Amino acid sequence: MKKRQVLWAIVFGSMLAITGCGDDPVDGGGNGTGGTGGTGGSAGSGGAGGSAGSNGTASSSCEAICGTTCIFGGITPGGDFGSCVNTCETEAPELNDNCGPQLESYLSCIVGDDCNIASLDCVAQASAYATCQGG
C-alpha cells in the first residue's frame, strides 16, 4: 500500500506542478496572453555615386595632379606647384592636355578613398576623365 501512496503522491504532485495550482493572478485579473515580438527592420539602401565635375580650376591633367595629394600617372604632387607642373609636363607630356577639370574632379573623389584609383565610388568621374582623354 505504501508504494501505491507514493505513486499517487507523485501523480498529484506532478499534476499540481503542471497546472500551476497556487499561482496568484496579478491585480486580481485572470491569466493574460503573452505579447508578440516586434518585426525586423528593413535594410538600408546604398548611396548614389557622385557625378563628374566640369567646373575645376585646373586647365591640364598636370595641374590637377599637382593640386592634389594623390600620385597619378607616375607624377608625385607636392612642393612648389609651378615646379611640379613643369616636371609633369616634361616627364609625362601626355598629361599636358585639356582634361584638367575632369581629372581634378576624379582626384578630388579618390582622395576620400585614400587615393585608390579603383574606387567604385568614383566611377563617373573616372569615366568623364577617360572620355576626355579619348578613351
Short mmCIF file of C-alpha atoms in Angstrom, two decimals:
data_model
loop_
_atom_site.label_atom_id
_atom_site.label_comp_id
_atom_site.label_asym_id
_atom_site.label_seq_id
_atom_site.Cartn_x
_atom_site.Cartn_y
_atom_site.Cartn_z
CA MET A 1 0.00 0.00 0.00
CA LYS A 2 2.84 2.37 0.69
CA LYS A 3 4.08 2.06 -2.91
CA ARG A 4 0.63 2.97 -4.16
CA GLN A 5 0.52 6.05 -1.86
CA VAL A 6 3.94 7.18 -3.08
CA LEU A 7 2.82 6.72 -6.67
CA TRP A 8 -0.35 8.78 -6.09
CA ALA A 9 1.66 11.48 -4.34
CA ILE A 10 3.96 11.71 -7.35
CA VAL A 11 1.00 11.79 -9.77
CA PHE A 12 -0.84 14.52 -7.82
CA GLY A 13 2.37 16.48 -7.26
CA SER A 14 3.10 16.36 -10.98
CA MET A 15 -0.41 17.48 -11.81
CA LEU A 16 -0.09 20.45 -9.44
CA ALA A 17 3.23 21.40 -10.96
CA ILE A 18 1.83 21.18 -14.50
CA THR A 19 -1.37 23.13 -13.84
CA GLY A 20 0.34 25.73 -11.69
CA CYS A 21 -2.03 25.37 -8.82
CA GLY A 22 -1.42 28.02 -6.23
CA ASP A 23 -0.27 30.78 -8.66
CA ASP A 24 -1.85 34.09 -7.74
CA PRO A 25 -3.05 36.33 -10.56
CA VAL A 26 -1.59 39.82 -10.60
CA ASP A 27 -4.01 42.59 -9.52
CA GLY A 28 -6.91 40.15 -9.30
CA GLY A 29 -7.02 39.60 -13.07
CA GLY A 30 -7.02 36.35 -14.94
CA ASN A 31 -4.18 34.82 -16.80
CA GLY A 32 -3.14 37.06 -19.70
CA THR A 33 -1.75 36.13 -23.05
CA GLY A 34 1.86 36.68 -24.00
CA GLY A 35 2.84 39.59 -26.18
CA THR A 36 4.03 39.25 -29.73
CA GLY A 37 7.57 40.01 -30.83
CA GLY A 38 8.37 43.01 -32.97
CA THR A 39 9.11 42.80 -36.64
CA GLY A 40 12.61 43.14 -38.03
CA GLY A 41 13.72 46.36 -39.69
CA SER A 42 14.35 46.69 -43.38
CA ALA A 43 17.80 47.01 -44.89
CA GLY A 44 19.09 50.44 -45.85
CA SER A 45 19.83 51.40 -49.42
CA GLY A 46 23.26 52.23 -50.74
CA GLY A 47 24.31 55.75 -51.54
CA ALA A 48 24.35 57.12 -55.06
CA GLY A 49 27.62 57.68 -56.87
CA GLY A 50 28.84 61.18 -57.47
CA SER A 51 28.61 62.92 -60.79
CA ALA A 52 31.52 64.08 -62.89
CA GLY A 53 32.62 67.62 -62.32
CA SER A 54 33.32 70.15 -65.02
CA ASN A 55 33.93 73.33 -63.04
CA GLY A 56 37.51 72.54 -62.00
CA THR A 57 40.18 75.18 -61.90
CA ALA A 58 42.95 73.04 -63.39
CA SER A 59 43.47 73.58 -67.10
CA SER A 60 45.55 70.41 -67.64
CA SER A 61 45.93 66.99 -66.09
CA CYS A 62 49.36 68.06 -64.80
CA GLU A 63 47.78 70.98 -62.92
CA ALA A 64 45.11 68.68 -61.48
CA ILE A 65 47.72 66.18 -60.25
CA CYS A 66 49.93 68.88 -58.74
CA GLY A 67 46.93 70.38 -56.93
CA THR A 68 46.11 67.20 -55.03
CA THR A 69 47.83 64.74 -52.71
CA CYS A 70 47.35 61.66 -54.92
CA ILE A 71 50.16 60.22 -57.02
CA PHE A 72 48.79 59.79 -60.54
CA GLY A 73 50.40 58.83 -63.84
CA GLY A 74 53.78 58.46 -62.15
CA ILE A 75 53.71 62.10 -61.01
CA THR A 76 54.12 62.79 -57.30
CA PRO A 77 52.47 66.04 -56.20
CA GLY A 78 53.95 68.22 -53.52
CA GLY A 79 56.38 71.04 -53.09
CA ASP A 80 56.12 74.06 -55.35
CA PHE A 81 53.05 73.90 -57.62
CA GLY A 82 54.80 75.50 -60.63
CA SER A 83 57.81 73.22 -60.31
CA CYS A 84 55.52 70.19 -60.06
CA VAL A 85 53.63 71.23 -63.22
CA ASN A 86 56.91 71.78 -65.13
CA THR A 87 58.20 68.35 -64.04
CA CYS A 88 54.91 66.74 -65.05
CA GLU A 89 54.88 68.38 -68.49
CA THR A 90 58.47 67.24 -69.05
CA GLU A 91 58.18 63.68 -67.71
CA ALA A 92 54.63 62.97 -68.86
CA PRO A 93 53.82 65.21 -71.84
CA GLU A 94 50.62 63.24 -72.48
CA LEU A 95 49.24 64.81 -69.27
CA ASN A 96 49.71 68.32 -70.66
CA ASP A 97 46.18 68.24 -72.07
CA ASN A 98 42.82 69.98 -71.73
CA CYS A 99 41.35 67.45 -69.27
CA GLY A 100 42.26 69.27 -66.06
CA PRO A 101 38.68 69.79 -64.81
CA GLN A 102 37.76 66.12 -65.31
CA LEU A 103 40.93 64.80 -63.66
CA GLU A 104 40.60 67.33 -60.85
CA SER A 105 37.06 66.03 -60.16
CA TYR A 106 38.26 62.42 -60.24
CA LEU A 107 41.26 63.08 -57.96
CA SER A 108 39.05 65.03 -55.52
CA CYS A 109 36.81 61.98 -55.33
CA ILE A 110 39.54 59.39 -54.75
CA VAL A 111 41.29 61.49 -52.10
CA GLY A 112 38.41 60.48 -49.81
CA ASP A 113 39.23 56.82 -50.52
CA ASP A 114 42.97 57.04 -49.76
CA CYS A 115 43.78 57.80 -53.42
CA ASN A 116 42.52 54.38 -54.52
CA ILE A 117 42.24 54.65 -58.32
CA ALA A 118 39.98 51.57 -58.33
CA SER A 119 37.39 53.22 -56.04
CA LEU A 120 33.89 52.22 -57.06
CA ASP A 121 32.59 55.48 -55.61
CA CYS A 122 34.37 57.45 -58.35
CA VAL A 123 33.38 55.57 -61.50
CA ALA A 124 31.50 58.52 -63.00
CA GLN A 125 34.48 60.84 -62.55
CA ALA A 126 36.92 58.25 -63.92
CA SER A 127 34.66 57.76 -66.94
CA ALA A 128 34.48 61.50 -67.61
CA TYR A 129 38.27 61.74 -67.47
CA ALA A 130 38.72 58.71 -69.75
CA THR A 131 36.26 60.22 -72.24
CA CYS A 132 38.18 63.49 -72.23
CA GLN A 133 41.41 61.58 -72.82
CA GLY A 134 39.79 59.98 -75.88
CA GLY A 135 39.28 56.56 -74.30
#
